[in-house]
Each structure stands twice: as structure tokens, then as C-alpha cells.
Coordinates of C-alpha atoms in Angstrom, one line a residue:
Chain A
X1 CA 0.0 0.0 0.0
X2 CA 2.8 2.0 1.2
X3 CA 4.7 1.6 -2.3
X4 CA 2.0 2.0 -4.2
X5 CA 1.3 5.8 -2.4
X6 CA 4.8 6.7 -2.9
X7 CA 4.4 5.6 -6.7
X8 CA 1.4 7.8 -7.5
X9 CA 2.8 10.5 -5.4
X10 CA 5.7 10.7 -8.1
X11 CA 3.8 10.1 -11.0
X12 CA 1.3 13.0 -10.3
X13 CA 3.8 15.2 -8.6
X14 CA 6.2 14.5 -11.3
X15 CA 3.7 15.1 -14.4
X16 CA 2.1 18.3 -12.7
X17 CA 5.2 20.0 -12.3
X18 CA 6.1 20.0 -15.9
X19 CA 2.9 22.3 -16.7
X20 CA 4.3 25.7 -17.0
X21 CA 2.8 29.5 -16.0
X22 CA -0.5 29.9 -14.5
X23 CA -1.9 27.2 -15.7
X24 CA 0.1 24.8 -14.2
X25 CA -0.4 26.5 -11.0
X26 CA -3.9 25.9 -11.0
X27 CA -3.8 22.5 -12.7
X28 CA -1.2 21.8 -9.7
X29 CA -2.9 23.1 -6.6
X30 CA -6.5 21.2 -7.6
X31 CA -3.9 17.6 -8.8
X32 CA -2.3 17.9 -5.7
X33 CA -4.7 18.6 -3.3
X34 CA -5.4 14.7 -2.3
X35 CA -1.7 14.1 -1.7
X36 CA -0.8 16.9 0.6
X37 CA -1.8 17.3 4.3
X38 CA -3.2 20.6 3.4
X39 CA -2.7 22.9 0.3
X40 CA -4.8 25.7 0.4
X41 CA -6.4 26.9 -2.9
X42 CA -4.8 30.1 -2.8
X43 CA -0.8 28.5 -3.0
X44 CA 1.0 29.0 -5.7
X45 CA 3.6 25.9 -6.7
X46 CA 5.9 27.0 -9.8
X47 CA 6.9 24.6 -12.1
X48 CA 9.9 22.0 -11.5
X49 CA 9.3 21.8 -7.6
X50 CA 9.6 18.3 -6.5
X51 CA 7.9 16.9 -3.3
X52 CA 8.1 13.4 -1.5
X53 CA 6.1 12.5 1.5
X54 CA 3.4 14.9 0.5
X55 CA 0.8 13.6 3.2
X56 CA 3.4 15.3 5.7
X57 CA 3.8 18.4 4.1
X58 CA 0.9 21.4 4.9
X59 CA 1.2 24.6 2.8
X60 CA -0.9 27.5 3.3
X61 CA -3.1 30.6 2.4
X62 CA -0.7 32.8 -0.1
X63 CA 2.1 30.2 0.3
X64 CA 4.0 30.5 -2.6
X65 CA 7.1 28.0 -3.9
X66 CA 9.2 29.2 -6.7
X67 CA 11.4 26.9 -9.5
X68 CA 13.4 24.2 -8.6
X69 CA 12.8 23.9 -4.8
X70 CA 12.6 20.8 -3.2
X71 CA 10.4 19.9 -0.4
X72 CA 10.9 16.2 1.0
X73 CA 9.8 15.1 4.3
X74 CA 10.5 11.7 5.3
X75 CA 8.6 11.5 8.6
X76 CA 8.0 14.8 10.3
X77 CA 5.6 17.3 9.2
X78 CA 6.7 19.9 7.1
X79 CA 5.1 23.0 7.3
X80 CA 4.8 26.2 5.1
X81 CA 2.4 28.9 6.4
X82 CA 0.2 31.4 5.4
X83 CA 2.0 34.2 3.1
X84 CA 5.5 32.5 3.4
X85 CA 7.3 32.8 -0.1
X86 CA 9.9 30.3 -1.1
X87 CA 12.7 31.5 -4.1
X88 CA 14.7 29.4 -6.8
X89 CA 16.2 26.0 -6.0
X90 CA 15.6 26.2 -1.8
X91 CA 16.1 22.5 -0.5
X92 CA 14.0 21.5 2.8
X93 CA 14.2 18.0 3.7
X94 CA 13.3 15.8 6.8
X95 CA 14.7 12.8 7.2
X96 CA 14.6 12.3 10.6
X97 CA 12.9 9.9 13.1
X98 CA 9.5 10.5 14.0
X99 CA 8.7 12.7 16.8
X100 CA 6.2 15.0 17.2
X101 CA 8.3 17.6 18.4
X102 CA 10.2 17.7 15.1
X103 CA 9.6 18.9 11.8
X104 CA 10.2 22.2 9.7
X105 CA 8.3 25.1 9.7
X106 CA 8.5 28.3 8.0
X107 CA 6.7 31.2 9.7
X108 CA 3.8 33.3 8.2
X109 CA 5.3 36.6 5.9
X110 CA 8.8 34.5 6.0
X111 CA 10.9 34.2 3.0
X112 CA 13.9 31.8 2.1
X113 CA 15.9 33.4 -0.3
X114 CA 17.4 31.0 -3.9
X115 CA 19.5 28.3 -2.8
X116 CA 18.9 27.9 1.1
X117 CA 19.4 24.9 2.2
X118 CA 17.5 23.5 5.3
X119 CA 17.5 19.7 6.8
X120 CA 16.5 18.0 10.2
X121 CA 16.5 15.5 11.4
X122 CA 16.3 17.9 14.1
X123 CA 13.1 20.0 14.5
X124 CA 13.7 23.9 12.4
X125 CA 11.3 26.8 13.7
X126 CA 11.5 30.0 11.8
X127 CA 9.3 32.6 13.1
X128 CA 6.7 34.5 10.9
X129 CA 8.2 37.9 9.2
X130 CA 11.9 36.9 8.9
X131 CA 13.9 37.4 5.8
X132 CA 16.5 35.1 5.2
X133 CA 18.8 35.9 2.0
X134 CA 20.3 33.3 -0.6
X135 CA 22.6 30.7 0.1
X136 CA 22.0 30.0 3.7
X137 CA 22.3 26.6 5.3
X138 CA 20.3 25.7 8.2
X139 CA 21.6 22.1 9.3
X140 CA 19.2 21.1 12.7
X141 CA 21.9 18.5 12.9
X142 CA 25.7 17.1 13.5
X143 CA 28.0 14.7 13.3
X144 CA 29.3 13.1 16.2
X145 CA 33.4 12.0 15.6
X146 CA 34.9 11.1 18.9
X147 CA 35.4 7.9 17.5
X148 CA 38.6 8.0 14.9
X149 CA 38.4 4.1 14.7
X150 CA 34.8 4.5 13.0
X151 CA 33.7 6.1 9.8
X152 CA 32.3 9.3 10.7
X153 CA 29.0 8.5 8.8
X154 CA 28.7 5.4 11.4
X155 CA 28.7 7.6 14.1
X156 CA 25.0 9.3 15.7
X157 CA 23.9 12.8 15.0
X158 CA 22.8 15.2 17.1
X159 CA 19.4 16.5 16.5
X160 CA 19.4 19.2 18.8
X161 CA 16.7 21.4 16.3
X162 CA 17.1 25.5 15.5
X163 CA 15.3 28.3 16.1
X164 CA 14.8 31.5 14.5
X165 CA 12.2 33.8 16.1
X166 CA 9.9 35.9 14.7
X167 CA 11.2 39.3 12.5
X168 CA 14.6 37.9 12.1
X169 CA 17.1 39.0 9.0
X170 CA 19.7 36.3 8.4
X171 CA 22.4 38.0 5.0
X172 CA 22.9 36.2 2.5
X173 CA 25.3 33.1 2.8
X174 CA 24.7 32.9 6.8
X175 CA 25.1 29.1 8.0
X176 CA 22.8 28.7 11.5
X177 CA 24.3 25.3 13.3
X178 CA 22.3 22.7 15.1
X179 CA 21.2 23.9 18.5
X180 CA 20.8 27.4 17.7
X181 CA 18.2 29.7 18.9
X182 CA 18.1 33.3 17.5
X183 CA 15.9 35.8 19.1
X184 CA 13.0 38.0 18.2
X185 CA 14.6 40.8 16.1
X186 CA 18.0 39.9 15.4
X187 CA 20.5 40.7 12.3
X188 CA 23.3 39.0 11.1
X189 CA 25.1 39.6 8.7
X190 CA 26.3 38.3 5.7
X191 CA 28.2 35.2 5.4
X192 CA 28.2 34.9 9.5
X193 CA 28.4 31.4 11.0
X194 CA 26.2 31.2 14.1
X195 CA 27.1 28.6 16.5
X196 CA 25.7 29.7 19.6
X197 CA 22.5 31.4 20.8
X198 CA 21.9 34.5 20.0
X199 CA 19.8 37.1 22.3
X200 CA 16.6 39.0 20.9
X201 CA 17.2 42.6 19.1
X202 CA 20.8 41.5 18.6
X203 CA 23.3 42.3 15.4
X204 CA 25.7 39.4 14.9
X205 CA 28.5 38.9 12.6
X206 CA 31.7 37.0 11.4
X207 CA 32.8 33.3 11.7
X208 CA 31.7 32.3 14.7
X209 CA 29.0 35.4 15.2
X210 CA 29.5 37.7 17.8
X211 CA 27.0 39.9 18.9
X212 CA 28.4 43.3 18.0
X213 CA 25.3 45.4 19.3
X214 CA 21.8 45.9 20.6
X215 CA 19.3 47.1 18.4
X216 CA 17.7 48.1 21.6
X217 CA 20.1 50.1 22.5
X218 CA 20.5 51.7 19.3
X219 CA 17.0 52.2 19.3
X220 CA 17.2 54.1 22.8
X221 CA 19.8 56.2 21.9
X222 CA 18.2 57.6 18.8
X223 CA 15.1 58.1 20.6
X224 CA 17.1 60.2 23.3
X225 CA 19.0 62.2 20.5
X226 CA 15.5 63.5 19.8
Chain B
X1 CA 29.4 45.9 -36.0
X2 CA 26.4 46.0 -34.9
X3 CA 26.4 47.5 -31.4
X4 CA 23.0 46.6 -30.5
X5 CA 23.3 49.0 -27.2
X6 CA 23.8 52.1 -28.3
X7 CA 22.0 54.8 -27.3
X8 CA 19.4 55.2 -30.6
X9 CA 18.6 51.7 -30.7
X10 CA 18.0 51.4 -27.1
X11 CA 15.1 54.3 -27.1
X12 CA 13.9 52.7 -29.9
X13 CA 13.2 49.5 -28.4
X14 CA 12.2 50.3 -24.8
X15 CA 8.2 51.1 -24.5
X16 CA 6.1 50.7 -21.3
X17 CA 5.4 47.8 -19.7
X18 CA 2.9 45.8 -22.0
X19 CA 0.8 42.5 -20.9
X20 CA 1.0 41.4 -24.1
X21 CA 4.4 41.3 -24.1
X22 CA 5.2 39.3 -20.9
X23 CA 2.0 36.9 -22.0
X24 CA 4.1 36.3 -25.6
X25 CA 7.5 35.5 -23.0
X26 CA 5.4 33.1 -21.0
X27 CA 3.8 31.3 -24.0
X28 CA 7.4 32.0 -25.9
X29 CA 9.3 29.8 -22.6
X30 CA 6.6 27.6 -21.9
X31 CA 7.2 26.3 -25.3
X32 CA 10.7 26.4 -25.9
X33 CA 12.2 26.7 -22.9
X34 CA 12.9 23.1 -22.3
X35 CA 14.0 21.9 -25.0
X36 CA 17.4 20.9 -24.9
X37 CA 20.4 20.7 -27.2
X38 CA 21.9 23.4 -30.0
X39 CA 17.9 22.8 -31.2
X40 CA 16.6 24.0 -28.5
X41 CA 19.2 27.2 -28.4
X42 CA 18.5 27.7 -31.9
X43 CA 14.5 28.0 -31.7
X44 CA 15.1 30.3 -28.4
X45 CA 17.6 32.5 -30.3
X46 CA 14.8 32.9 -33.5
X47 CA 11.8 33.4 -31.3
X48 CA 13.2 35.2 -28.1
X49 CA 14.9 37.8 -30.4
X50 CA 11.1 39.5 -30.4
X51 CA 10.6 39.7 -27.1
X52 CA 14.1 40.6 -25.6
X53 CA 15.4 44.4 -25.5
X54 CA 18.9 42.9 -27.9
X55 CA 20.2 39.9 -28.7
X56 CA 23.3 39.4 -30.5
X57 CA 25.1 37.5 -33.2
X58 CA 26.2 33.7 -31.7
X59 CA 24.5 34.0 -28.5
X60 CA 23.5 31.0 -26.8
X61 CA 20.5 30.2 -24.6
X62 CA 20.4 27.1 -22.4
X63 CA 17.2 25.5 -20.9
X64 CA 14.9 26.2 -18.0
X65 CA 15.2 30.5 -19.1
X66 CA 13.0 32.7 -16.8
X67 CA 12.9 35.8 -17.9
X68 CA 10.9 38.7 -16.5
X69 CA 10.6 42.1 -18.4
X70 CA 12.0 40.5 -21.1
X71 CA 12.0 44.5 -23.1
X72 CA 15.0 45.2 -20.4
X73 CA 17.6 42.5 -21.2
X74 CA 20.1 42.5 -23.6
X75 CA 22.1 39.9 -24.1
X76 CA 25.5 40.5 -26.5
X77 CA 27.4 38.7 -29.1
X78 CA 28.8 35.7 -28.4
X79 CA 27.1 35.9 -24.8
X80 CA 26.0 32.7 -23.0
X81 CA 23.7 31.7 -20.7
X82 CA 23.4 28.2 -19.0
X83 CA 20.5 26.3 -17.8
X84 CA 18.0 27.3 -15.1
X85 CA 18.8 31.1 -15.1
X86 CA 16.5 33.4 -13.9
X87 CA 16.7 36.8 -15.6
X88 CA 14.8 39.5 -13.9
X89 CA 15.1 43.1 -14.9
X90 CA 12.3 44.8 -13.3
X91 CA 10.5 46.5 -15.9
X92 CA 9.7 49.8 -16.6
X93 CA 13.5 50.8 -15.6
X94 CA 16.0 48.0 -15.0
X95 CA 18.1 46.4 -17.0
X96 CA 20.3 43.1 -17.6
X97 CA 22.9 44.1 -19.7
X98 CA 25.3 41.3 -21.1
X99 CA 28.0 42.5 -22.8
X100 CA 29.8 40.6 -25.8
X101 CA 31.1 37.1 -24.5
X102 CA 30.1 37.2 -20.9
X103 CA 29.0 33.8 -19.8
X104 CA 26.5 32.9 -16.9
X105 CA 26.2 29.8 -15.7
X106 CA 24.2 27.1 -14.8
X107 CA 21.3 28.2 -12.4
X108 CA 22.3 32.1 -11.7
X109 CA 19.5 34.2 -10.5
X110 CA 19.9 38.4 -11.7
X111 CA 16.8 40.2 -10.3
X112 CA 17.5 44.0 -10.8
X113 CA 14.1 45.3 -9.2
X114 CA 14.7 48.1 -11.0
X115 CA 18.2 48.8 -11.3
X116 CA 20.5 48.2 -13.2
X117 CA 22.6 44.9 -14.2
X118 CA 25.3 45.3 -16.4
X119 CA 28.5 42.4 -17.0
X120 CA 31.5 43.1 -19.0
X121 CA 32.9 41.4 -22.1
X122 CA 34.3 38.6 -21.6
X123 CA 33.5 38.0 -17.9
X124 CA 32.4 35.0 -16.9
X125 CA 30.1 33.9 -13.6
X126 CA 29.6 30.9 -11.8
X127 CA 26.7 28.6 -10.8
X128 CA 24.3 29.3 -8.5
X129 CA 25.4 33.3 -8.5
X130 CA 22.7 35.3 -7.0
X131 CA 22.6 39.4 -7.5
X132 CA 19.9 41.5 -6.8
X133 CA 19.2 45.5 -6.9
X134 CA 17.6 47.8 -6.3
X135 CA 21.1 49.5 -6.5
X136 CA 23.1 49.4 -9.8
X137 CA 25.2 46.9 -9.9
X138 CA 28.3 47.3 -12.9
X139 CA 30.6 44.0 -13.5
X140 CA 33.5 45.2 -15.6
X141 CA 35.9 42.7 -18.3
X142 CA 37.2 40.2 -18.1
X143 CA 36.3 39.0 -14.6
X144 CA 36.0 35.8 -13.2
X145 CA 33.5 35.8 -10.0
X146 CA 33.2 32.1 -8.9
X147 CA 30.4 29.8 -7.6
X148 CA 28.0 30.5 -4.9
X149 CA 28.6 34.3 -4.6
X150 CA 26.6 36.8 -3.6
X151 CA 25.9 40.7 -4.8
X152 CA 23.4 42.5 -3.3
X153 CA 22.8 46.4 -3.6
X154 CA 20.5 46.6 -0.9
X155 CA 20.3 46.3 2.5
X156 CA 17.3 46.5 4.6
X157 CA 16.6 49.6 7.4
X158 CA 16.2 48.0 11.1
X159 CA 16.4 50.8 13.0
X160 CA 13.1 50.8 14.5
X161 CA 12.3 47.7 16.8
X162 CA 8.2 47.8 16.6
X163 CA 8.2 47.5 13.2
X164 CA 8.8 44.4 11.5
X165 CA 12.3 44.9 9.4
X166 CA 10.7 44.2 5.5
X167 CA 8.4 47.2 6.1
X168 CA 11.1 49.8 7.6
X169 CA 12.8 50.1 3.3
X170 CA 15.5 49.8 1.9
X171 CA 19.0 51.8 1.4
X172 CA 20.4 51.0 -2.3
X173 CA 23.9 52.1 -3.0
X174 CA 24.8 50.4 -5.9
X175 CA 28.3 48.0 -6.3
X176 CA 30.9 48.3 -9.4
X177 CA 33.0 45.4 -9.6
X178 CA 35.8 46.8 -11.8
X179 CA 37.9 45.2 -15.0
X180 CA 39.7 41.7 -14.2
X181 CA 38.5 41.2 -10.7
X182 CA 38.6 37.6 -9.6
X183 CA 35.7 36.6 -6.9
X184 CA 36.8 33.0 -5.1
X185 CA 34.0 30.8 -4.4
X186 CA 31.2 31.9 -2.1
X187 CA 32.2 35.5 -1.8
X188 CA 29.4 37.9 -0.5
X189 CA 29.5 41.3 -1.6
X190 CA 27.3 44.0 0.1
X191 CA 25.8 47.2 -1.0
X192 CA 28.6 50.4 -1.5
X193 CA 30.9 48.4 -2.7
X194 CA 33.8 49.0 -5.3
X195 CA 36.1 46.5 -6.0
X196 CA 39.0 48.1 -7.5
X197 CA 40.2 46.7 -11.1
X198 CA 42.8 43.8 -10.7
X199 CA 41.5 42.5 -7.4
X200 CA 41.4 39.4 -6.5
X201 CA 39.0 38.1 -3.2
X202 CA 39.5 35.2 -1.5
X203 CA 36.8 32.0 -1.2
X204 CA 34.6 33.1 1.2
X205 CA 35.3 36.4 1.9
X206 CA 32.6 39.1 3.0
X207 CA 33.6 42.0 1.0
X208 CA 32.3 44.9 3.2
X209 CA 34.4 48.4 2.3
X210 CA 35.1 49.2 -0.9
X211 CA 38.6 47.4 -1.9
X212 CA 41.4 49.7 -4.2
X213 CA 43.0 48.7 -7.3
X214 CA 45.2 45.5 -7.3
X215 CA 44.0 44.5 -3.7
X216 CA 44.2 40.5 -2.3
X217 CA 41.2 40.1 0.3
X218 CA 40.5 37.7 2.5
X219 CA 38.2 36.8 5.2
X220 CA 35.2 37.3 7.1
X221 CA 35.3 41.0 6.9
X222 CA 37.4 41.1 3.8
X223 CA 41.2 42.6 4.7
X224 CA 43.7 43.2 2.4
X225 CA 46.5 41.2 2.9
X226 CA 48.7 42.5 0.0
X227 CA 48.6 44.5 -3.0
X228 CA 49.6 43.2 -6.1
X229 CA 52.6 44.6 -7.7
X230 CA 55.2 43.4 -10.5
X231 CA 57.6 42.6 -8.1
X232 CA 57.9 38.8 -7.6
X233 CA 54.2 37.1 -7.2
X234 CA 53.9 35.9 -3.5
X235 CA 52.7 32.5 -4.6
X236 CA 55.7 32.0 -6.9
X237 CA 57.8 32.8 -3.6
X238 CA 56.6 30.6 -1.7
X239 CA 56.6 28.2 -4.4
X240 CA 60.5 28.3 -4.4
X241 CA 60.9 28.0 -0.3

């Protein structure tokens, strides 16, 4: 039963992405509709996007998915809410374990700019109204290595999960690590590698980020100039 | 020659922003778009040359072409363009300019909104190169500006923290990237940058400040390590330690 699921799943996901402009939006969100969790009427899928484990993936009102992106969950949901706006060639998978804590979402008013990569198995939250810029990774995972007699492949993962809260701006080219949580409000800048937390209202930048000042703060001051 | 950017000819075929003409580019790529092989480039070439600002002798189109205000891009002799690129020049008033022999490659996305795009003769760009505008952003000669890199004249206005960050606008500065520049792999460049003719930038880098002629930067922010000179190459001298 199982096979024959995933087999129709590619057939019709396969065929209805090769149906270009408007039409194949349409033609898309009606041919889809019984495969998804949820796909609202009012998404719009481009042409060449390629899905697998559609009953696990839920996109909204106004969601919209441009060329080339791949969405593939393998056991969590994947989730892609109202307004959010996904550009060229973005990867998301899940391939983790089954928990219901885990899973991917992208917040409402969110954007993932071409070519951001994003992966579990741990659980990735990003927050509604944040702007992330091409070429970021987001990997909610590692590689444990403490073992030089193994293959590193052979060894676990950690699946800590990331973070990113609401009206965040990540530059373009900025890799978040597993673990990570960014606060409400933050910046970082471009090509910044963030390893550890990083507190609401903050800018952060360089490899690893550092927290180089306090929108806050800056805030305050300008207010007191007045 | 025919210099299909000079000023005459680009009045002549620049009008206002017509739904028939961005219906014909849909229909035009829906249809042709995917087909693959010199037949494929040849059909695009015939039938895109009506819908596209210039195109010029021996250009060559791959697959998978998105183009958006298709009236704004001009694409020079001997120019190429690989598969999967998105072209997006923001009609009324931006522009993609290719110049004669400037290669893109596979998957790069150019959205000016608004600006202007413009590469050099014989520059070439690597896969999955993303620029945007609003800011103009000027590629000069002969450049080489590897995989993964970014160019973005625009950053966004945070200075108010009850308003969400997309609504508070954007500041545009524009970025020149001057004549035979070399851009290592997964380079980010921000808005107000020059990059001085001859520079090279190492993989990586964040370029930041505006870099002078001749520069070698490296690193996360971009710092000039040396400048290069016609004294003995560094890498040669260490080459013979």
C-alpha cells in the first residue's frame, strides 16, 4: 500500500510540475490537493518543484514556492504557512525519526531566499516575518566524531533542532548550526556562521557570530537624541 | 558591427510595460524553454529575439530560461547563458545588460528590481550566483567571480524595533566590480561596494568596504592582505621556499 502511495505521489507530482505559467499552478494546486496534508487553494507551486512525502507536508493561504525547490519530508511534518514565499532551487528536507516535536516550519510573511538549504532530522522553527537571503544553510543536525576508529558516517547525530524567532534578518550566505536559537529581532550579517544562541534585538557577525550590538540600544539612543 | 546598445537603438526598443508582451514571453518559454540541445538554443535564439530588448550574433541560450521584463535584457554577441537562469530586470526601468562574451552559468538568479545589471565582455560567472538590486550593480571585463557568490545592492533599514524589518525600506547604494577582478568561491559582496580593477578576493570572503585597485582580500570581513605589484608574485615565492 505503502509503495503504491509513494508511486502515484511521483507520478502525479512528477507530471504536474512539468505544466508551466498559470496554468500549471492551478492544474497543480487542484492535482495535488489529495496528496498533501493541506494545500490551500490560494498557494502557488511554480513549475519543476519536487515533493516526497506529501501527506506530511501542509502549505498555506498565499504560500507560494518558486522553481526548482525541493520539499521532501520523510517522517516529520513539514510546514509552510500562510504568506511565506519560497525562491529558486531552496532545498527542505526531513529525514529524521518521527517525533512530534520535530519537523520544519516556515513562519507566516517569511521568505527563504534562492538556494537555502534547510535539513532535520532535528526540528527547524523560523518565526513569521523573517527574511533570510540566498545561500543559507540551516543544518538542525551534526556529526558526532569522537570515534577516529569508526567512519564518521557510522557515528550518531545530534538533533538538537534550531530556532529562528519571529522578525529575524539572516544576510545572504549565513550558516545557522544545530542547537541554535536566534531571538526576536535579530541581524546577522552576511556570510556569518552562528554557533551559539543568539539574544533578541541582537546584530551578529563574522565566523563564529558575535553579537556586536543591541538594536535596543540603538534604538534608545536615537530616541534620546530627539 | 552591430552594437545593439547604443543609445538610438535602445530608445527605440524600450516602451512601457505591456501585458502582451510578458503573455508572448510566457507562451514563448513555456514552449521552448525546455528543450534541450543546440535545437533548443537555436528555436530560443529565433523566437526570443522579439521579445528581448537585444540579442546578438552567436548567442546561446540554455534551458529552463525565466525571464521577467524581457524588453530590459540584452544579451551580447557571443554571450552565454546556461541552464536554469533566472533573468529579472524589473520593468519599466531595470536592466540586464550582457555585454559581448560574458558567460552565466548554470542556475544564476539576476533580479534588478529596478536597477540596473550590467557584465563586462568577456566576464564570466559561476553557478548558483545570485545578484539583486535595487542599487546598480556594474561587472566590468574580463572578470572571473566564482560559484556560490553573492551581490546585493540593498540592505534592509532596522532601526526601529516595533516595526517588522521588510516594512522599515530599503537603502540602495549600488556596487561596481571593476575590469579583471577575480571573486573566489562563495564570496558575498554588500551594497557600496567597489572593487578596485585587478582585485582578486578570496573564497569566502565578506567583502564589506570598498577594496582599491590590485587589492588580495581575504576573510570574514574582507582585509587586504597585500597588494599586487610586479615585483615577484607571492605565490611563486613561496613556491620556491
Amino acid at each position: 500500500m505503502n509503495y503504491i502511495r509513494k508511486g502515484l505521489e511521483s507520478i502525479v507530482t512528477g507530471a504536474l510540475s512539468a505544466v508551466p505559467t498559470k496554468i500549471g499552478k492551478m492544474v497543480r494546486v487542484i492535482g495535488f490537493r489529495p496528496l498533501f496534508k493541506q494545500l490551500d487553494s490560494s498557494a502557488k507551486i511554480s513549475s519543476r518543484v519536487r515533493f516526497s512525502g506529501t501527506s506530511r507536508i501542509s502549505i498555506e493561504k498565499g504560500a507560494s514556492i518558486n522553481q526548482y525547490a525541493e520539499i521532501h519530508s520523510g517522517g516529520n511534518l513539514i510546514r509552510i504557512r500562510a504568506n511565506a514565499f519560497i525562491d529558486l532551487g531552496v532545498s527542505i528536507r526531513d529525514c529524521g525519526e518521527i517525533s512530534q516535536s520535530s519537523g520544519i516550519v516556515l513562519g507566516e510573511n517569511s521568505s527563504l531566499g534562492p538556494y537555502c538549504c534547510l535539513a532535520g532530522p532535528g526540528a527547524i522553527n523560523i518565526g513569521s516575518n523573517c527574511m533570510i537571503a540566498s545561500h543559507c544553510s540551516m543544518y538542525a543536525n551534526n556529526h558526532i566524531f569522537d570515534d577516529p576508529a569508526r567512519p564518521i558516517n557510522s557515528q550518531p547525530l545530534t538533533t538538537v533542532g534550531i530556532t529562528i524567532e519571529d522578525d529575524c534578518w539572516l544576510g545572504t550566505g549565513v550558516r545557522v548550526l544545530d542547537g541554535v536559537t536566534i531571538g526576536t529581532g535579530s541581524v546577522i550579517g552576511a556570510g556569518a556562521v552562528v554557533s551559539r544562541d543568539i539574544p533578541p534585538y541582537s546584530v551578529a557577525v563574522g565566523v563564529p557570530a558575535r553579537v556586536v550590538k543591541s538594536r535596543k540600544e540603538q534604538f534608545s539612543t536615537s530616541l534620546n537624541k530627539k | 558591427m552591430n552594437n545593439i546598445l547604443d543609445q538610438k537603438s535602445l530608445e527605440q526598443r524600450l516602451h512601457p510595460n505591456s501585458i502582451w508582451i510578458s503573455r508572448k514571453t510566457r507562451i514563448l518559454t513555456s514552449l521552448l524553454g525546455a528543450i534541450p540541445l543546440s535545437l533548443g538554443n537555436r528555436l530560443r535564439c529565433l523566437f526570443y529575439r522579439s521579445i528581448l530588448g537585444g540579442l546578438g550574433e552567436g548567442a546561446y541560450l540554455g534551458t529552463g530560461l525565466e525571464l521577467e521584463g524581457a524588453r530590459g535584457i540584452f544579451l551580447g554577441a557571443g554571450s552565454a547563458v546556461d541552464n536554469g537562469v533566472r533573468l529579472n530586470s524589473g520593468e519599466p526601468n531595470g536592466r540586464i545588460i550582457l555585454r559581448s562574451q560574458a558567460l552565466l552559468d548554470r542556475g544564476i538568479s539576476l533580479e534588478t528590481l529596478g536597477g540596473c545589471i550590467e557584465i563586462g565582455e568577456k566576464t564570466c560567472i559561476g553557478s548558483y550566483v545570485c545578484m539583486a538590486g535595487p542599487g546598480d550593480i556594474r561587472i566590468g571585463k574580463n572578470c572571473m567571480i566564482a560559484s556560490h557568490v553573492s551581490v546585493y545592492a540593498n540592505n534592509h533599514i532596522f532601526t526601529d524595533i516595533h516595526t517588522p524589518i521588510g516594512d522599515q525600506g530599503l537603502s540602495c547604494a549600488g556596487i561596481v566590480i571593476e575590469d579583471d577582478c577575480w571573486l573566489g568561491t562563495g564570496v558575498r559582496v554588500l551594497d557600496g561596494v567597489t572593487i578596485g580593477h585587478g582585485s582578486v578576493v578570496g573564497a569566502g570572503a565578506v567583502v564589506t568596504k570598498s577594496l582599491p585597485p590590485f587589492s588580495v582580500a581575504v576573510g570574514v570581513p574582507a582585509k587586504i592582505m597585500y597588494k599586487r605589484s610586479n615585483s615577484t608574485p607571492k605565490s611563486i615565492a613561496l613556491h620556491q621556499n
